[in-house]
mmCIF file of C-alpha atoms in Angstrom:
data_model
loop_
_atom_site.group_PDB
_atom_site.id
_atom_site.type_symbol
_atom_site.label_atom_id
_atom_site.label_comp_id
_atom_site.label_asym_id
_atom_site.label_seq_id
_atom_site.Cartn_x
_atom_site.Cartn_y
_atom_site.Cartn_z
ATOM 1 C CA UNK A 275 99.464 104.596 102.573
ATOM 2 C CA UNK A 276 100.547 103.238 106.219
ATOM 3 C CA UNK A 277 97.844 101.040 107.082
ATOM 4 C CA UNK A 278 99.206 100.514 110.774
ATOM 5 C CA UNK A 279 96.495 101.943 113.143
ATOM 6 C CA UNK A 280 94.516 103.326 110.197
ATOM 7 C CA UNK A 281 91.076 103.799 110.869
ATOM 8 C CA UNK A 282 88.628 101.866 108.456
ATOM 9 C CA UNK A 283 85.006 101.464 108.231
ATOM 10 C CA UNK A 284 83.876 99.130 105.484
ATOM 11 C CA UNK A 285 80.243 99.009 104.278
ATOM 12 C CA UNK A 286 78.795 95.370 103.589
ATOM 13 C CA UNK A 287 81.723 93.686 105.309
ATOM 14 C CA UNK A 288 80.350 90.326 106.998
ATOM 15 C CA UNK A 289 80.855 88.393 104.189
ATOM 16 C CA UNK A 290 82.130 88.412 100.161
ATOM 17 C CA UNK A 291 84.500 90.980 99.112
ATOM 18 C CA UNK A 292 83.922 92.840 102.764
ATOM 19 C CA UNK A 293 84.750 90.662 104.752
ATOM 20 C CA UNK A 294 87.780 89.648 102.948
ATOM 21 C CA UNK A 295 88.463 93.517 102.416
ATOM 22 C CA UNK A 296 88.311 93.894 106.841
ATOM 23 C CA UNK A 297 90.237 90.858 107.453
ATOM 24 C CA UNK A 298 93.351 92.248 105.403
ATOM 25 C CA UNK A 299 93.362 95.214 107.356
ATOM 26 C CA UNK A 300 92.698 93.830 110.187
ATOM 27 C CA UNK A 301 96.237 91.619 109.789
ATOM 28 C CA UNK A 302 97.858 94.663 108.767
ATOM 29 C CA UNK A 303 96.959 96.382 111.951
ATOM 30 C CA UNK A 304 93.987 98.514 110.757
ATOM 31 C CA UNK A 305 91.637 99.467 113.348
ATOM 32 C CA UNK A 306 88.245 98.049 111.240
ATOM 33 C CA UNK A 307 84.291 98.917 111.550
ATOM 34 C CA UNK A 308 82.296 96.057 110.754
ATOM 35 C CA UNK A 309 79.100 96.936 109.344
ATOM 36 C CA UNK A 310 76.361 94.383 107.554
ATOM 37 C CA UNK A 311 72.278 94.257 107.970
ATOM 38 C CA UNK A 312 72.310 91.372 110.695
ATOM 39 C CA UNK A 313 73.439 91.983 114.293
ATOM 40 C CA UNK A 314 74.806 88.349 114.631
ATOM 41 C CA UNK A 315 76.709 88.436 111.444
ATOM 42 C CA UNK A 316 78.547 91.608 112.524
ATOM 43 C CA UNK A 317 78.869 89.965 115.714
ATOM 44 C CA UNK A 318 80.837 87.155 114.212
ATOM 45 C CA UNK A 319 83.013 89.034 112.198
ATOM 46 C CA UNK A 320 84.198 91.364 114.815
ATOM 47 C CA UNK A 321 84.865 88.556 116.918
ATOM 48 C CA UNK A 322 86.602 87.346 113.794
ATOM 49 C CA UNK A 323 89.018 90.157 113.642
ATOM 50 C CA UNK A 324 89.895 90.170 117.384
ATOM 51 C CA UNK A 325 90.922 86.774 117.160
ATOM 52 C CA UNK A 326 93.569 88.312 114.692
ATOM 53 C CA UNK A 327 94.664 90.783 117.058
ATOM 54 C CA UNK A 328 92.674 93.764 115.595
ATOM 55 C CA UNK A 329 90.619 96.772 116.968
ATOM 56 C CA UNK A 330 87.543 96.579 115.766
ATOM 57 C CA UNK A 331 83.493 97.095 116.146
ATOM 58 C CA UNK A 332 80.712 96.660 114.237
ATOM 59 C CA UNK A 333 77.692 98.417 114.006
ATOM 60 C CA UNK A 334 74.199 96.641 112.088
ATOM 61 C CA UNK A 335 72.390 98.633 109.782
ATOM 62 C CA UNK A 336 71.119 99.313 106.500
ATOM 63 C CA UNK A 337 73.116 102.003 104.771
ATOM 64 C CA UNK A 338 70.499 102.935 102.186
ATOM 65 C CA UNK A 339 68.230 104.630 105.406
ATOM 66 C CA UNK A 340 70.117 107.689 106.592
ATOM 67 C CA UNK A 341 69.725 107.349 110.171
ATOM 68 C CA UNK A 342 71.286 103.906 109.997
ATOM 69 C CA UNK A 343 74.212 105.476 107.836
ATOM 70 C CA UNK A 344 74.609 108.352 110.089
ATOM 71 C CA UNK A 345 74.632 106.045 113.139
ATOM 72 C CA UNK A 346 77.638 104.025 111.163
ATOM 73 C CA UNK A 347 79.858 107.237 110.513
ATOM 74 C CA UNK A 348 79.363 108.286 113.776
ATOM 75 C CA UNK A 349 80.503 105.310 115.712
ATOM 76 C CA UNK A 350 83.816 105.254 113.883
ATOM 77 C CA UNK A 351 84.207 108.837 114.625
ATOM 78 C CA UNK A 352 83.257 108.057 118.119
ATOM 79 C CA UNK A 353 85.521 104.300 118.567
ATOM 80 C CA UNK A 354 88.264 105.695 116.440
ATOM 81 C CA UNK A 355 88.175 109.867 117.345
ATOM 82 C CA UNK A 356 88.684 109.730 113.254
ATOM 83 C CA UNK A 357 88.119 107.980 109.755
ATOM 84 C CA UNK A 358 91.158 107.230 106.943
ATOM 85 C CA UNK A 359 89.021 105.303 104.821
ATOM 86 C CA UNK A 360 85.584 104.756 104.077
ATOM 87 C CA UNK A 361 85.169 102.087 101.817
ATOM 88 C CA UNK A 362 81.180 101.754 100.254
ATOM 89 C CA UNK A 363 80.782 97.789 99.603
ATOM 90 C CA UNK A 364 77.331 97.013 100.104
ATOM 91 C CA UNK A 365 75.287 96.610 97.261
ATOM 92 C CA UNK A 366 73.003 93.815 96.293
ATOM 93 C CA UNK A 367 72.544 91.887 92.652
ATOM 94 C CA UNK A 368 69.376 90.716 92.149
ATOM 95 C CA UNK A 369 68.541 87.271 89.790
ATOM 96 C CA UNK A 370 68.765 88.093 86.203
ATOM 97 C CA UNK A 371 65.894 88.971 84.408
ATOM 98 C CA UNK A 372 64.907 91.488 81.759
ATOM 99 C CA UNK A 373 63.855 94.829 82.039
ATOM 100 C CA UNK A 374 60.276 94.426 81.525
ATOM 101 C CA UNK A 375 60.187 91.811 84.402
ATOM 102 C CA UNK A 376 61.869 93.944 87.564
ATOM 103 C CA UNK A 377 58.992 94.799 88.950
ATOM 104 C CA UNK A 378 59.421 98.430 90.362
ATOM 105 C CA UNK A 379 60.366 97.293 93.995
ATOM 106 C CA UNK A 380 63.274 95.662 92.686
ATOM 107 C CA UNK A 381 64.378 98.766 91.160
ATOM 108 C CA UNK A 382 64.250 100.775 94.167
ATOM 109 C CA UNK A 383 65.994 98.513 96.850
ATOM 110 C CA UNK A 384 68.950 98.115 94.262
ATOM 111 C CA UNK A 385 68.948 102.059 93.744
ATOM 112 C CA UNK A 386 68.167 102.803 97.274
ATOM 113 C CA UNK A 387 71.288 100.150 99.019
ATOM 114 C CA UNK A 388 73.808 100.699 96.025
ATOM 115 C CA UNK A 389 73.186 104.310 94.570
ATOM 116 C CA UNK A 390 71.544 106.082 97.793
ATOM 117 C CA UNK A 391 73.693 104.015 100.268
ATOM 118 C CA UNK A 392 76.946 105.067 98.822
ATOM 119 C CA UNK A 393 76.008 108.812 99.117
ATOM 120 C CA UNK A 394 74.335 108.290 102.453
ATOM 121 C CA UNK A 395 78.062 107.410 103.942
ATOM 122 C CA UNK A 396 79.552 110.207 102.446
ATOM 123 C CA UNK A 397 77.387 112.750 103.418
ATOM 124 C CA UNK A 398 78.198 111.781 107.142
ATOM 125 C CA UNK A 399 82.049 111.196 106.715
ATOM 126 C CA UNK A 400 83.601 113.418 103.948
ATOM 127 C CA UNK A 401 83.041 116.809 105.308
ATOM 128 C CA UNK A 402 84.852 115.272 108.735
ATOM 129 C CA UNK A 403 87.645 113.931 106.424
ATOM 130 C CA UNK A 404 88.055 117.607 104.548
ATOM 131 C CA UNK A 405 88.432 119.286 107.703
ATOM 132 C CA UNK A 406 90.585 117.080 109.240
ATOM 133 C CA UNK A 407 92.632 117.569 105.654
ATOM 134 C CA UNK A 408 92.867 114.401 104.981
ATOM 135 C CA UNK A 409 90.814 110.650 104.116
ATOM 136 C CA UNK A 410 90.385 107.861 101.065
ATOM 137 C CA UNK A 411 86.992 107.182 99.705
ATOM 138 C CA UNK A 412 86.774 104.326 97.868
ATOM 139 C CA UNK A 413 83.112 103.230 95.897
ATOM 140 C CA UNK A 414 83.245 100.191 94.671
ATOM 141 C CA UNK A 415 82.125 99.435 91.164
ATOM 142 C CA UNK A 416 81.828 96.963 88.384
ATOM 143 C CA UNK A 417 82.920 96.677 85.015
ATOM 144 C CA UNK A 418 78.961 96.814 84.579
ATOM 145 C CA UNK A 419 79.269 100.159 85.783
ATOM 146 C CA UNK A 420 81.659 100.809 82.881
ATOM 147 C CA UNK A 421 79.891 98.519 79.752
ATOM 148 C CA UNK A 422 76.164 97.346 80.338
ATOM 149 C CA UNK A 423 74.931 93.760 79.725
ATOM 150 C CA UNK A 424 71.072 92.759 79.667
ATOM 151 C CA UNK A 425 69.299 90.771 82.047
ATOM 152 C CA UNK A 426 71.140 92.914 84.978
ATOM 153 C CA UNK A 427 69.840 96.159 83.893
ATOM 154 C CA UNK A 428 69.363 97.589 88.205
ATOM 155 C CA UNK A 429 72.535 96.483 89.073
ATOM 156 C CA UNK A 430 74.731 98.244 85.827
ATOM 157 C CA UNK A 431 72.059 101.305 86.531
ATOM 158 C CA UNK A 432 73.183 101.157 90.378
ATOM 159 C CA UNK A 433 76.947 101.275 89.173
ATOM 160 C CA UNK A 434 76.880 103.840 86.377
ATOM 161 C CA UNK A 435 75.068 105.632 88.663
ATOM 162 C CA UNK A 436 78.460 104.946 91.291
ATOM 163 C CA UNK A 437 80.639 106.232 89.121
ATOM 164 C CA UNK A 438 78.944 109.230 88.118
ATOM 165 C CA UNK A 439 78.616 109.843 92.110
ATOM 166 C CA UNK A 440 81.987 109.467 92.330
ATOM 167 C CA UNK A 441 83.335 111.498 89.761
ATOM 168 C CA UNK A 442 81.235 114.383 91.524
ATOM 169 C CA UNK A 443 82.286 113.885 94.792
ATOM 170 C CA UNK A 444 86.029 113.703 93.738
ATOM 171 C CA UNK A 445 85.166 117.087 91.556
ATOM 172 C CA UNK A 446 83.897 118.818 95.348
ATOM 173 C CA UNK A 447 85.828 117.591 98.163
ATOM 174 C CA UNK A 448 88.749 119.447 99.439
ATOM 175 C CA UNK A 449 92.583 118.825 99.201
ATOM 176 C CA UNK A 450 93.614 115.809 100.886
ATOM 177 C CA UNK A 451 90.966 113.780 100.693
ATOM 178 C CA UNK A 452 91.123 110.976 97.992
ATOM 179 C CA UNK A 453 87.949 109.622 95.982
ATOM 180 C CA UNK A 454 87.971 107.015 93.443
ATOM 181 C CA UNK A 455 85.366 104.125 92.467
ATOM 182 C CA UNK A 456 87.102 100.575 92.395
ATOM 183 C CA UNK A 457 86.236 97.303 89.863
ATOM 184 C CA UNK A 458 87.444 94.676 91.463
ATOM 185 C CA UNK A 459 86.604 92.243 88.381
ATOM 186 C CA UNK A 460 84.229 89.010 89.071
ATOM 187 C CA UNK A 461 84.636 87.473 92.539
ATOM 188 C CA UNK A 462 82.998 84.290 93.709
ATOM 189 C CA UNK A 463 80.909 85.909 95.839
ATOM 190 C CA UNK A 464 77.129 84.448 97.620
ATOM 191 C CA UNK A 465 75.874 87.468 95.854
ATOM 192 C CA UNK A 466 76.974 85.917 92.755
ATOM 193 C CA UNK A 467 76.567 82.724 92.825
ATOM 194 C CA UNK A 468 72.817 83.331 93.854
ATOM 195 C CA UNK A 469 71.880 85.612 91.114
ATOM 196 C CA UNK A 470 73.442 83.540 88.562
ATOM 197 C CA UNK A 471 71.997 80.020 87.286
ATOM 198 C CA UNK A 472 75.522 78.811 85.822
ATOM 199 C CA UNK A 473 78.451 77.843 87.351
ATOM 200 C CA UNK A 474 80.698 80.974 89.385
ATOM 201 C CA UNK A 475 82.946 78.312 90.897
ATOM 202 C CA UNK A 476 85.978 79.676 88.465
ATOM 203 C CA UNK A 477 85.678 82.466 89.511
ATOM 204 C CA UNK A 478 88.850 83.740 92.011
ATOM 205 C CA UNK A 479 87.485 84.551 95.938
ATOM 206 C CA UNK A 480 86.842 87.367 97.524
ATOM 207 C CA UNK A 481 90.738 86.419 99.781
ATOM 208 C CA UNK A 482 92.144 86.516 96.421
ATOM 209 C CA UNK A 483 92.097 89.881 96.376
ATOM 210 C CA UNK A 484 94.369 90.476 99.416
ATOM 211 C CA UNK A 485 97.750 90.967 97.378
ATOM 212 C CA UNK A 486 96.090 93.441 95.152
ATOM 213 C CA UNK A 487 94.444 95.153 98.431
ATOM 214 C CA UNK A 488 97.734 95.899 100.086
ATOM 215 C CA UNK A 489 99.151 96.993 96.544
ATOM 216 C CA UNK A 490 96.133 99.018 95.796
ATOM 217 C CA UNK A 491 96.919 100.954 99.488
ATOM 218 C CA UNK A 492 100.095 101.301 99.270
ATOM 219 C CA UNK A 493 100.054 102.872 95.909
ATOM 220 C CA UNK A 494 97.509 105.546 96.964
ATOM 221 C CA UNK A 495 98.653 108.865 95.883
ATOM 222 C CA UNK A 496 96.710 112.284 94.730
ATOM 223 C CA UNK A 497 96.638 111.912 91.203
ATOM 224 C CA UNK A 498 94.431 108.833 91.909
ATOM 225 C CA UNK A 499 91.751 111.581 92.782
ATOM 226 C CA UNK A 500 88.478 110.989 91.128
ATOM 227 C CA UNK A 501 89.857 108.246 88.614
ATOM 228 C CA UNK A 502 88.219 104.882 88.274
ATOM 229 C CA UNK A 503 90.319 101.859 88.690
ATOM 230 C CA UNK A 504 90.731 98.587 87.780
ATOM 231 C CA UNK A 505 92.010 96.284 90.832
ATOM 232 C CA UNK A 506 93.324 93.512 88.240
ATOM 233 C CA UNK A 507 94.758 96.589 85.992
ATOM 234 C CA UNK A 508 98.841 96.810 86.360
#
């Protein structure tokens, strides 16, 4: 997939796996929507990415309320006059704890950013892609999303729940648009490193990930429709 002058809105994308996810494109000449919870963050990183050279905007909001997530799609459409790629970051990972001890509120802001989120963004951007004939949707997942482990039980929920969305979505849209849900393995993320009490610091970083990035774009093809993939898989 040409990524020259591609239009790309990434959920979640002011820091972590995000923002390392915008500044790739934005170096290979992506035109990027910045989009995180806190105006001055977004601020920041679209500053960020002109100083690289790239088009971009951000727009604040919370993609697990609609209006927010219909406000998002829409100022792509409206910077870009169209959308390649939609890729649905955010998510949040609450400490670890058992089951019994999530209190329900926990339950629903992990559902309701992760799960609800996800579908939120592609309610307002597929049916754009499938008349246009042609987009990349891209979910991102976990290997918790694949194989559960306790003491996470909202977040492996969230991400079953991700890949189930996905496998729907892919199963519905129209030819030429391309859906998949991503594991890009653990990253050294804030996310991680704050709802875990032992060390993350061997972990690789979220820039790590750049190489496999551009690989993972330029191998985009049709048959990848609806399949889950591994970033670190060959």
């Amino acid at each position: 997939m040409e990524l020259k002058n591609a239009a790309c809105l990434v959920t979640g994308s002011t820091r972590g796996i995000g923002r390392a996810l915008v500044e790739m494109l934005a170096r290979a000449g992506a035109r990027v929507l910045v989009n995180g919870r806190k105006e001055a963050e977004v601020r920041d990183a679209v500053a960020a990415l002109r100083a690289l050279g790239a088009e971009a905007v951000g727009v604040a909001g919370d993609v697990g309320r609609d209006a927010d997530a219909q406000r998002i799609a829409e100022e792509a459409f409206r910077a870009f006059g169209e959308l390649d790629v939609l890729v649905n970051n955010a998510a949040i990972l609450t400490p670890r704890a058992r089951v019994v001890d999530k209190p329900p509120e926990t339950w629903s802001e992990v559902l309701r950013v992760n799960v609800i989120g996800t579908a939120n963004l592609i309610r307002h951007a597929l049916p754009r892609m499938e008349r246009r004939g042609r987009g990349v949707i891209v979910n991102l997942s976990s290997g918790w999303g694949r194989s559960a482990e306790g003491w996470v039980a909202p977040y492996c929920a969230s991400k079953f729940a991700v890949e189930a969305l996905t496998q729907s979505v892919a199963d519905e849209s129209r030819a030429g648009v391309i859906v998949f849900a991503l594991n890009p393995g653990v990253i050294r993320t804030e996310m991680l490193g704050t709802a875990f009490d032992e060390d993350v610091s061997g972990y690789p970083a979220p820039q790590d990930l750049d190489g496999r990035w551009t690989e993972l774009f330029a191998r985009i093809a049709p048959d990848w429709h609806g399949m889950s993939r591994d970033l670190f898989s060959s």
